[in-house]
Coordinates of C-alpha atoms and ligand atoms in Angstrom, one line a residue:
M440 CA -123.2 -33.9 -43.0
N441 CA -125.2 -32.1 -40.1
R442 CA -124.8 -28.5 -40.2
V443 CA -126.1 -26.5 -37.3
F444 CA -128.1 -23.2 -37.1
N445 CA -125.1 -20.8 -36.5
F446 CA -125.8 -17.7 -34.7
S447 CA -122.1 -16.7 -33.9
A448 CA -121.1 -13.2 -33.6
G449 CA -118.1 -13.5 -35.8
P450 CA -116.3 -15.3 -37.3
A451 CA -119.7 -16.2 -38.4
A452 CA -122.1 -18.2 -40.5
L453 CA -121.1 -18.1 -44.4
P454 CA -123.5 -19.1 -47.2
L455 CA -123.7 -22.5 -47.9
E456 CA -123.5 -22.1 -51.4
V457 CA -120.1 -20.2 -51.1
L458 CA -118.6 -23.1 -49.1
E459 CA -119.8 -25.7 -51.6
Q460 CA -118.1 -23.9 -54.1
A461 CA -115.0 -23.2 -52.1
Q462 CA -114.9 -27.0 -51.7
R463 CA -115.4 -27.8 -55.1
E464 CA -112.7 -25.5 -56.6
L465 CA -110.5 -26.3 -53.6
L466 CA -108.0 -28.7 -55.1
D467 CA -108.0 -27.3 -58.7
F468 CA -108.9 -23.6 -59.0
N469 CA -110.2 -22.8 -62.8
G470 CA -108.0 -25.5 -64.5
T471 CA -104.7 -24.5 -62.8
G472 CA -104.3 -27.7 -61.0
M473 CA -103.8 -25.9 -57.9
S474 CA -105.8 -24.4 -55.0
V475 CA -106.2 -20.4 -55.1
M476 CA -104.3 -20.6 -51.8
E477 CA -101.4 -21.7 -53.7
Q478 CA -101.1 -19.4 -56.4
S479 CA -98.8 -16.4 -56.6
H480 CA -100.7 -13.2 -55.8
R481 CA -98.7 -11.6 -58.8
G482 CA -100.3 -14.4 -61.1
K483 CA -103.0 -14.0 -63.3
A484 CA -105.5 -16.5 -61.8
Y485 CA -105.3 -14.7 -58.4
E486 CA -105.2 -11.3 -60.1
T487 CA -108.5 -12.0 -61.7
V488 CA -110.2 -13.0 -58.4
H489 CA -108.6 -9.7 -56.6
M490 CA -109.6 -7.1 -59.2
R491 CA -113.1 -8.9 -59.5
A492 CA -113.7 -8.7 -55.8
I493 CA -112.8 -4.9 -55.9
S494 CA -115.3 -4.3 -58.6
R495 CA -117.8 -6.3 -56.9
V496 CA -117.6 -4.1 -53.9
R497 CA -117.9 -1.1 -56.0
R498 CA -120.8 -2.5 -57.7
V499 CA -122.9 -3.8 -54.6
M500 CA -122.5 -0.7 -52.7
K501 CA -122.6 1.6 -55.4
V502 CA -119.2 3.2 -54.3
P503 CA -118.4 6.5 -55.9
D504 CA -115.5 6.7 -58.6
D505 CA -113.6 8.7 -56.5
Y506 CA -113.5 6.5 -53.5
S507 CA -110.9 3.6 -52.9
V508 CA -111.8 0.4 -51.9
M509 CA -108.9 -1.7 -50.0
F510 CA -108.4 -5.0 -48.6
L511 CA -106.4 -4.8 -45.7
Q512 CA -105.1 -6.9 -42.7
G513 CA -104.9 -6.5 -38.9
G514 CA -108.6 -6.5 -38.6
A515 CA -110.8 -3.7 -37.5
S516 CA -108.6 -3.4 -34.5
M517 CA -106.0 -2.2 -36.6
Q518 CA -108.1 0.4 -38.1
F519 CA -108.5 1.7 -34.6
A520 CA -104.8 2.5 -34.7
Q521 CA -104.2 3.2 -38.5
V522 CA -107.0 5.9 -38.6
P523 CA -105.5 8.1 -36.1
L524 CA -101.9 7.6 -37.3
N525 CA -102.9 8.9 -40.7
F526 CA -105.3 11.6 -39.8
L527 CA -104.8 12.8 -36.4
G528 CA -101.8 15.1 -37.0
A529 CA -99.7 17.1 -34.4
G530 CA -101.7 19.7 -32.8
S531 CA -105.3 18.2 -34.4
R532 CA -108.2 16.9 -32.3
A533 CA -110.7 14.1 -33.4
A534 CA -114.1 13.2 -32.0
Y535 CA -115.2 10.0 -30.8
V536 CA -118.8 8.8 -30.3
V537 CA -118.7 6.1 -27.8
N538 CA -121.7 3.8 -27.3
G539 CA -120.1 0.7 -26.8
T540 CA -117.0 -1.5 -26.2
W541 CA -115.7 -1.4 -30.0
G542 CA -116.2 2.7 -29.6
E543 CA -114.3 2.6 -26.2
K544 CA -111.5 0.7 -28.0
A545 CA -111.1 2.7 -31.0
L546 CA -111.0 5.7 -28.8
G547 CA -108.2 4.0 -26.8
E548 CA -106.2 3.8 -29.6
A549 CA -106.7 7.2 -30.8
K550 CA -105.5 8.7 -27.4
L551 CA -102.2 6.8 -27.6
A552 CA -101.6 8.0 -31.2
A553 CA -102.5 11.3 -30.1
A554 CA -100.5 11.5 -26.8
S555 CA -97.2 10.7 -29.0
R556 CA -97.7 13.8 -31.3
G557 CA -99.4 16.4 -29.4
A558 CA -103.2 15.7 -30.6
E559 CA -106.2 15.1 -29.0
A560 CA -108.8 12.4 -29.1
L561 CA -111.8 13.7 -27.5
I562 CA -115.6 12.1 -26.9
A563 CA -118.1 13.7 -29.0
A564 CA -120.8 11.8 -27.1
T565 CA -121.3 8.8 -24.9
S566 CA -124.0 6.7 -23.7
K567 CA -122.3 5.1 -21.0
N568 CA -124.7 4.4 -18.1
S569 CA -124.4 4.2 -14.3
K570 CA -123.9 0.4 -14.6
G571 CA -120.7 1.2 -16.9
S572 CA -122.6 -0.3 -19.8
Y573 CA -124.6 0.7 -22.8
E574 CA -128.2 0.5 -23.5
S575 CA -128.8 3.4 -26.3
A576 CA -126.5 5.4 -28.8
P577 CA -126.4 9.0 -28.4
P578 CA -128.6 10.8 -31.3
V579 CA -126.3 12.6 -33.9
A580 CA -127.9 16.1 -32.8
T581 CA -126.3 15.4 -29.4
W582 CA -122.7 14.9 -30.8
S583 CA -120.5 17.6 -29.5
V584 CA -118.1 18.0 -32.6
A585 CA -116.2 21.4 -33.3
S586 CA -116.1 22.5 -36.8
D587 CA -112.4 22.2 -37.2
V588 CA -111.9 18.4 -36.1
A589 CA -109.7 16.2 -38.2
Y590 CA -112.6 13.7 -38.4
V591 CA -115.7 12.2 -36.2
H592 CA -115.6 8.6 -35.6
Y593 CA -118.2 6.1 -34.6
A594 CA -119.7 2.3 -34.7
S595 CA -122.8 2.0 -36.7
N596 CA -123.5 -1.3 -34.9
E597 CA -122.1 -2.2 -31.4
T598 CA -121.9 -5.9 -31.7
I599 CA -121.5 -6.6 -27.7
H600 CA -124.4 -4.5 -26.7
G601 CA -126.8 -5.1 -29.7
I602 CA -126.9 -1.3 -30.6
Q603 CA -127.5 0.0 -34.1
Y604 CA -127.4 3.3 -35.9
G605 CA -129.5 4.1 -39.2
I606 CA -132.0 1.2 -38.7
D607 CA -134.8 3.2 -40.2
D608 CA -132.9 6.5 -41.3
A609 CA -129.6 7.6 -43.1
L610 CA -126.8 6.7 -40.9
P611 CA -125.6 9.8 -39.2
S612 CA -123.2 11.8 -41.1
L613 CA -121.4 15.2 -40.7
E614 CA -119.9 15.0 -44.0
A615 CA -122.0 17.6 -45.6
R616 CA -120.9 19.9 -42.8
G617 CA -117.5 19.5 -43.9
I618 CA -116.5 17.2 -41.3
A619 CA -114.7 14.0 -42.1
T620 CA -117.1 11.1 -41.0
I621 CA -115.4 7.6 -40.3
C622 CA -117.4 4.9 -39.3
D623 CA -116.6 1.3 -38.1
M624 CA -119.3 -1.0 -39.8
S625 CA -117.7 -4.1 -39.1
S626 CA -120.7 -5.8 -37.9
D627 CA -123.2 -4.3 -40.5
M628 CA -121.5 -3.6 -43.4
L629 CA -123.4 -4.7 -46.4
W630 CA -126.7 -5.4 -44.4
R631 CA -128.4 -2.8 -46.5
P632 CA -127.6 -0.3 -48.9
V633 CA -125.5 2.8 -47.7
N634 CA -124.6 6.0 -49.1
V635 CA -120.9 5.7 -49.0
A636 CA -120.5 9.6 -50.1
D637 CA -121.7 10.4 -46.5
F638 CA -118.4 9.1 -45.2
S639 CA -114.7 9.8 -45.6
L640 CA -113.7 6.4 -44.7
I641 CA -115.7 3.1 -43.6
Y642 CA -114.1 0.0 -42.6
A643 CA -115.4 -3.7 -41.6
G644 CA -113.5 -6.7 -40.5
A645 CA -114.7 -9.5 -42.9
Q646 CA -115.7 -12.0 -40.3
K647 CA -119.6 -11.0 -40.0
N648 CA -121.0 -10.1 -43.0
L649 CA -118.3 -10.3 -45.7
G650 CA -116.4 -13.7 -45.3
P651 CA -113.9 -15.3 -43.2
S652 CA -111.4 -13.4 -40.9
G653 CA -108.4 -12.2 -42.1
V654 CA -109.2 -9.3 -44.3
T655 CA -110.7 -5.6 -43.5
L656 CA -112.4 -3.9 -46.4
V657 CA -111.8 0.0 -46.2
I658 CA -113.5 2.2 -48.5
A659 CA -112.2 6.0 -48.4
K660 CA -112.6 9.1 -50.4
R661 CA -109.2 9.6 -52.3
K662 CA -109.0 13.1 -51.3
F663 CA -109.4 12.3 -47.6
L664 CA -106.4 9.9 -48.0
D665 CA -104.4 12.6 -49.6
Q666 CA -104.6 14.4 -46.2
G667 CA -103.0 11.2 -44.5
D668 CA -99.6 11.4 -42.6
R669 CA -96.5 10.9 -44.9
A670 CA -94.0 10.5 -42.0
I671 CA -95.4 7.2 -40.9
P672 CA -94.2 3.8 -42.3
K673 CA -95.5 3.1 -45.8
V674 CA -97.0 0.0 -44.9
L675 CA -99.4 2.2 -42.4
Q676 CA -100.3 4.8 -45.0
Y677 CA -103.5 4.2 -46.9
R678 CA -102.0 5.9 -50.1
T679 CA -99.7 2.9 -50.2
H680 CA -102.5 0.2 -50.5
D681 CA -104.7 2.3 -52.6
E682 CA -102.2 3.1 -55.1
A683 CA -101.0 -0.6 -55.1
H684 CA -104.6 -1.8 -55.6
S685 CA -104.0 -3.5 -52.3
L686 CA -101.2 -5.6 -53.7
Y687 CA -98.5 -3.9 -52.1
N688 CA -97.6 -6.9 -50.1
T689 CA -99.2 -10.3 -50.2
P690 CA -102.8 -10.0 -49.5
P691 CA -104.8 -12.9 -47.6
T692 CA -105.5 -14.3 -51.2
F693 CA -107.8 -17.0 -49.9
A694 CA -109.8 -14.6 -47.5
I695 CA -110.2 -12.4 -50.4
Y696 CA -111.3 -15.1 -52.8
L697 CA -114.3 -16.0 -50.1
V698 CA -115.2 -12.4 -50.0
D699 CA -115.4 -12.2 -53.8
L700 CA -117.6 -15.3 -53.7
V701 CA -120.0 -13.8 -50.7
L702 CA -120.3 -10.8 -53.0
G703 CA -121.4 -12.8 -55.9
W704 CA -123.9 -14.4 -53.6
I705 CA -125.1 -11.3 -52.6
E706 CA -125.9 -10.2 -56.1
K707 CA -127.6 -13.5 -56.9
Q708 CA -130.0 -12.9 -53.9
G709 CA -130.8 -9.5 -55.6
G710 CA -128.4 -7.2 -54.0
L711 CA -128.7 -5.3 -51.0
D712 CA -132.3 -4.4 -51.4
A713 CA -133.3 -7.7 -51.2
I714 CA -130.5 -8.7 -48.4
E715 CA -132.0 -6.0 -46.4
R716 CA -135.5 -7.2 -46.4
T717 CA -134.3 -10.5 -45.3
N718 CA -132.3 -9.0 -42.6
R719 CA -135.4 -7.2 -41.2
A720 CA -137.7 -10.4 -41.6
K721 CA -135.2 -12.3 -39.6
A722 CA -134.7 -9.8 -36.8
S723 CA -138.3 -9.1 -36.4
A724 CA -139.1 -12.8 -35.8
I725 CA -136.5 -12.8 -33.0
Y726 CA -137.9 -9.5 -31.4
R727 CA -141.2 -10.6 -31.9
A728 CA -140.7 -13.7 -29.8
I729 CA -138.9 -11.5 -27.0
A730 CA -142.3 -9.4 -27.0
A731 CA -144.6 -12.5 -27.0
S732 CA -142.4 -14.0 -23.9
D733 CA -144.3 -12.0 -21.1
G734 CA -141.3 -10.5 -19.8
F735 CA -139.3 -13.8 -19.9
Y736 CA -136.9 -12.4 -22.5
R737 CA -136.1 -8.8 -22.0
C738 CA -133.9 -6.6 -24.5
P739 CA -132.3 -3.7 -22.5
V740 CA -131.6 -1.7 -25.5
A741 CA -133.8 1.5 -26.4
A742 CA -136.4 0.3 -28.5
S743 CA -135.6 2.5 -31.9
Q744 CA -131.7 1.3 -31.6
R745 CA -132.2 -2.6 -31.3
S746 CA -129.9 -4.1 -33.7
L747 CA -131.0 -6.2 -36.6
M748 CA -127.6 -7.9 -36.5
N749 CA -127.1 -8.8 -33.0
V750 CA -130.3 -9.3 -30.8
V751 CA -129.2 -9.4 -27.2
F752 CA -131.7 -10.1 -24.5
R753 CA -131.7 -11.5 -20.7
L754 CA -133.8 -14.0 -19.3
P755 CA -134.9 -14.0 -15.6
D756 CA -131.3 -15.0 -14.4
E757 CA -127.9 -16.3 -15.4
A758 CA -128.7 -19.9 -14.4
A759 CA -131.8 -19.7 -16.7
E760 CA -129.7 -18.2 -19.3
E761 CA -127.0 -21.0 -18.9
A762 CA -129.8 -23.7 -19.4
F763 CA -131.2 -21.8 -22.5
V764 CA -128.0 -22.0 -24.0
A765 CA -127.4 -25.8 -23.5
K766 CA -130.9 -26.7 -24.4
A767 CA -130.6 -24.5 -27.6
E768 CA -127.5 -26.2 -28.3
K769 CA -128.8 -29.6 -28.1
A770 CA -131.3 -28.4 -30.5
G771 CA -128.8 -27.2 -33.2
F772 CA -128.9 -23.6 -32.2
V773 CA -125.3 -22.6 -31.6
G774 CA -123.2 -19.4 -31.0
L775 CA -125.9 -17.9 -28.6
K776 CA -123.9 -17.1 -25.4
G777 CA -123.5 -13.2 -25.1
H778 CA -120.1 -11.9 -25.0
R779 CA -118.1 -12.7 -21.9
S780 CA -118.0 -8.9 -20.9
A781 CA -121.9 -8.6 -21.1
G782 CA -123.6 -11.7 -20.2
G783 CA -127.0 -12.9 -21.4
I784 CA -127.9 -14.0 -25.1
R785 CA -126.9 -12.7 -28.4
V786 CA -128.4 -13.9 -31.3
S787 CA -126.2 -12.6 -34.5
L788 CA -128.1 -12.5 -37.7
Y789 CA -125.6 -11.8 -40.3
N790 CA -126.5 -12.1 -44.1
A791 CA -125.7 -15.7 -44.3
V792 CA -128.1 -16.5 -41.6
T793 CA -131.4 -17.8 -43.1
L794 CA -134.8 -16.6 -42.4
E795 CA -135.4 -20.4 -41.9
A796 CA -132.9 -20.4 -39.0
A797 CA -134.2 -17.2 -37.5
E798 CA -137.9 -18.3 -37.5
R799 CA -136.9 -21.6 -36.2
L800 CA -134.9 -20.2 -33.4
A801 CA -137.8 -17.9 -32.8
A802 CA -140.2 -20.8 -32.4
F803 CA -137.6 -22.5 -30.0
M804 CA -137.7 -19.4 -27.8
L805 CA -141.3 -19.4 -27.6
S806 CA -141.5 -23.2 -26.5
A807 CA -138.6 -22.5 -24.0
V808 CA -140.5 -19.8 -21.9
Ligands
PMP1209 N1 -115.5 -3.2 -34.0 C1 -116.6 -3.9 -34.0 C2 -117.7 -3.2 -34.5 C3 -116.5 -5.4 -34.2 O1 -117.5 -5.8 -33.9 C4 -115.2 -6.0 -33.8 C5 -115.0 -7.2 -33.5 N2 -116.2 -7.8 -33.1 C6 -114.1 -5.3 -34.2 C7 -114.3 -3.9 -34.3 C8 -112.7 -5.8 -34.1 O2 -112.5 -6.6 -34.8 P1 -111.0 -7.5 -35.2 O3 -111.4 -8.5 -34.3 O4 -111.4 -7.7 -36.5 O5 -110.0 -6.5 -34.9

């Protein structure tokens, strides 16, 4: 078996131990004589996995008791729509921070939902530059958020542009001022401990730090969920899934099973404090290589907001970037091509990427200067 060093942006690397356990259990899960995929979602064997996954999220993230933990479908993109459908009621306004493609997309969906119901989705702050791109995130002090907005929304990590909030500080939150704060944590959920109580709702597609694609983790204050619109289809109301413990309809059972194994692996590593230490070491190996390259590699992102999850950089020209990706691939480093909309190189360093992988890539980068 020849496993590569996988730096993909998502779906992304999973811990080898998790894949091996899934492989061992694939044909006969826990003596049931069938795969976990083949079980009824109402049966005992699956229910145990499902409830353990929920309680592991609670334990690993120290989720307060008055918050709901849900496993939903439709990806983070569905959350872009589901959030305004639930919370952007007629006549109300929401404030969106836009510092990358995902913030733009969230705003776009909110505008559509708002238009059909006489509501408004406004830009609280944006860092879009004259080239139409993003190289920083607006500091929370510059966000323009009226005290009566329904909520403020931002993405903690802009996956394509490699810009992250809250690296050396708490994540921005206006929750203490009574403003419901909603955060798209798709590409940095679980990278370190986060104070869940700073948010009314957070969400993440699983396919970066949590498991495979097909399931979205949503954590929300129940009091906030109570305010959600009751006139939209039931399947779109968060309360439906909260009340049914994410078993309202058939959940993505195999994906949730893998998320449960990933959470177990995080606990075995020593929890989120240990995960954070490794993540910082991984990112600093790559940023150090950039800094030591005499300008051959150039990271465009503002120094204090350089993502620890997605390190983006440019080479002198596109031909050099293409050659770098090809040479890296031959050496066993895959998934390094930047997003098609941004170009350049992107090194995704999610939890399952090992320190060894990051250090080996850093050495390769320096040898390629
Ligand atoms: N938000 C962020 C920050 C993302 O990185 C992504 C996916 N790369 C999305 C939202 C969209 O996620 P999905 O494909 O699960 O809808």
